[in-house]
Amino acid sequence: MAPSAAIVGRLTNTGSLDTSFASQGYLIDEFNGDPRLNAIAIRPNGNLVAVGTYGGPAPSTQQSPIVVCLTQSGAFDAACGPQGWRYLPASNRDVFGDDVFVAVDNNILISGMSDGDSPEPIVMRLDDTGAVDSDFATSGTWNGSPLSGRLHAISVQSDGRIIAAGALYAQGILNLAVVRLANTVTPPTTTTTTTTTTVAATTSTTTTTTTTVAATTSTAVAQSVAATTVPLFVTTTISPDQLPATGQRVDVLTVPVALFGLGILLLGMRRRTLR
């Protein structure tokens, strides 16, 4: 039987083949084996990454994930190696790639199934070149043992946690399931830079000039000042505990004026007596 060929195509917004992609609107290739592509995602730079399952190369029948990297125009992307694609064989078991998600850090996440003695759900992480990221889980692959089943879709939450959905066996019954892995994808952080501008303060000195004017001594001025600042009578409020009380308080200038008048009167009387 002739091997299968993988295909990646692009359509216009009207549903027609986009002939600006690849050579005729689609790329078709056997990749020297028996491949099939199941999912595709867009990378941060706009290029594409597709994943699936690869059988071969002949005469091997082992199933392994395949990663195909393409540019926006549909050519092979050399960022994923000289050929622009690679398969990821695993020893002593078949591994199937069902879905792909490209994280914000440009790492590639693949969900699927590992089938050795029993089917087990898996999540793989690749770096931006499509090579297995050995820093993730165990040698780049989270194996869901002792769970049994397959993860058909994968994504990443806003907090960086990986979430995958599929079907898992429980007590012999196949159930819909969602699996979430711990935060292994670092979400982007926004750095706020605060710029402090120091402005030198300008000190203004205000000079106050005090002009002293010599006072002119005159009777009119003295009388004016006395009339302004010294009232002739002062009204006194008597505390309630001192009542009843009557009377009048005479200002301090009244006594000297009365004595001065009395002195003039006596002086006049003395002069009359001397005459």
XYZ file of C-alpha atoms in Angstrom, residues 7-188:
182
model
C -1.192 18.252 3.613
C -1.415 21.854 4.831
C -3.597 24.292 2.910
C -4.785 27.883 3.236
C -8.059 29.392 2.094
C -9.079 32.940 1.364
C -11.879 34.618 3.313
C -14.269 33.488 0.561
C -13.330 29.821 0.972
C -11.168 29.492 -2.148
C -7.627 28.130 -2.181
C -5.118 30.923 -1.479
C -2.673 30.440 -4.358
C -0.130 32.730 -2.648
C 0.431 29.937 -0.100
C 2.944 27.190 -1.021
C 2.848 26.504 -4.750
C -0.866 25.999 -5.355
C -2.628 26.968 -2.135
C -1.464 23.890 -0.222
C 1.655 21.898 0.657
C 1.579 18.114 0.296
C 4.479 15.857 1.332
C 5.136 12.260 2.357
C 8.091 13.283 4.604
C 9.820 10.003 3.724
C 7.294 8.001 5.707
C 3.598 7.670 6.423
C 2.526 10.985 8.037
C -0.756 12.610 8.888
C -1.183 16.087 10.355
C -3.946 16.640 12.897
C -3.596 20.240 14.121
C -1.958 23.575 13.290
C -1.158 26.756 15.219
C 0.264 30.206 14.526
C 3.560 31.176 16.116
C 4.217 34.633 17.639
C 6.096 35.715 14.494
C 3.179 34.691 12.232
C 4.760 31.469 10.994
C 2.991 28.101 11.322
C 3.570 24.858 13.167
C 1.593 21.678 12.430
C 1.716 18.401 14.351
C 0.464 14.900 13.802
C 1.639 11.305 13.787
C 4.360 9.829 11.661
C 4.868 6.142 10.824
C 8.289 5.187 9.542
C 10.590 5.522 7.979
C 10.032 2.192 6.275
C 10.288 -0.606 7.138
C 9.564 0.648 10.709
C 5.930 0.921 11.687
C 6.476 2.762 14.962
C 4.219 5.798 15.411
C 5.843 9.070 16.534
C 4.803 12.718 16.703
C 5.785 14.833 13.698
C 6.344 18.589 13.794
C 6.227 20.645 10.575
C 7.264 24.320 10.622
C 6.225 26.601 7.755
C 6.663 30.265 6.938
C 3.673 32.497 6.269
C 4.098 31.843 2.572
C 3.998 28.054 3.006
C 7.725 27.309 2.618
C 9.596 25.139 5.116
C 10.825 27.183 8.065
C 14.518 26.528 8.717
C 13.993 27.579 12.368
C 12.904 23.958 12.938
C 16.052 22.451 11.479
C 17.472 22.265 7.965
C 14.460 20.360 6.631
C 11.851 22.466 8.421
C 10.314 19.368 10.016
C 11.208 16.502 12.362
C 9.647 13.441 13.929
C 10.120 12.484 17.589
C 10.518 8.717 17.987
C 10.045 7.152 21.427
C 11.549 3.815 22.379
C 9.361 0.729 22.823
C 6.036 2.507 22.367
C 3.884 4.396 19.889
C 3.263 8.081 20.548
C 0.476 10.020 18.820
C 0.270 13.800 18.448
C -3.323 15.063 18.370
C -3.223 18.824 19.065
C -0.747 21.707 19.251
C -0.560 25.015 21.077
C 2.203 27.621 20.825
C 2.748 29.363 24.155
C 3.713 33.016 24.594
C 7.311 31.969 25.276
C 7.312 30.317 21.794
C 7.474 26.799 23.217
C 5.358 24.183 21.437
C 2.900 22.037 23.416
C 1.543 18.762 22.050
C -1.200 16.593 23.523
C -2.015 13.032 22.563
C -1.463 9.488 23.695
C 1.361 7.118 24.463
C 0.546 3.468 23.802
C 2.825 0.899 25.412
C 1.207 -1.721 27.564
C -1.883 0.528 27.869
C -2.948 3.881 26.377
C -1.853 6.813 28.542
C -2.559 10.551 28.057
C 0.504 12.671 27.383
C 1.590 16.291 27.092
C 4.897 17.072 25.406
C 6.757 20.361 25.302
C 9.158 21.327 22.533
C 11.380 24.382 22.271
C 11.044 26.907 19.441
C 13.167 24.695 17.149
C 10.829 21.717 17.557
C 13.272 19.771 19.748
C 12.057 18.092 22.949
C 12.394 20.399 25.969
C 14.080 18.190 28.577
C 13.313 20.743 31.343
C 9.613 19.880 31.119
C 8.190 17.036 33.261
C 10.193 13.832 32.663
C 12.529 14.200 29.677
C 10.097 16.608 28.020
C 6.917 14.530 28.386
C 4.203 14.436 31.051
C 2.875 10.882 31.114
C -0.520 10.522 32.751
C 0.123 7.108 34.298
C -1.777 5.571 36.052
C -4.495 7.390 34.069
C -5.650 5.650 30.930
C -6.942 7.510 27.881
C -6.086 10.219 25.359
C -5.940 14.029 25.289
C -7.319 15.451 22.049
C -6.963 19.209 22.695
C -4.574 21.477 24.583
C -4.348 25.145 25.577
C -2.797 27.460 28.176
C -4.638 29.576 30.757
C -3.810 33.232 31.392
C -1.825 32.241 34.510
C 0.398 29.904 32.469
C -1.183 26.617 33.553
C -1.567 23.974 30.861
C -5.054 22.591 30.323
C -5.935 19.613 28.101
C -9.172 17.819 27.283
C -9.939 14.345 26.050
C -11.252 11.010 27.262
C -10.090 8.894 30.201
C -11.088 5.439 31.392
C -12.523 5.076 34.882
C -13.629 1.653 36.093
C -13.721 0.428 32.531
C -15.869 3.314 31.279
C -14.553 5.973 28.891
C -15.390 9.444 30.227
C -14.885 12.975 29.042
C -12.046 14.535 31.023
C -10.085 17.754 31.521
C -6.540 17.686 32.886
C -4.679 20.720 34.228
C -0.937 20.809 34.834
C 0.948 23.119 37.165
C 2.319 26.458 35.995
C 5.130 25.478 33.655
C 4.674 28.223 31.091
C 5.850 31.654 32.161
C 3.263 34.305 31.199
C 4.598 37.626 29.934
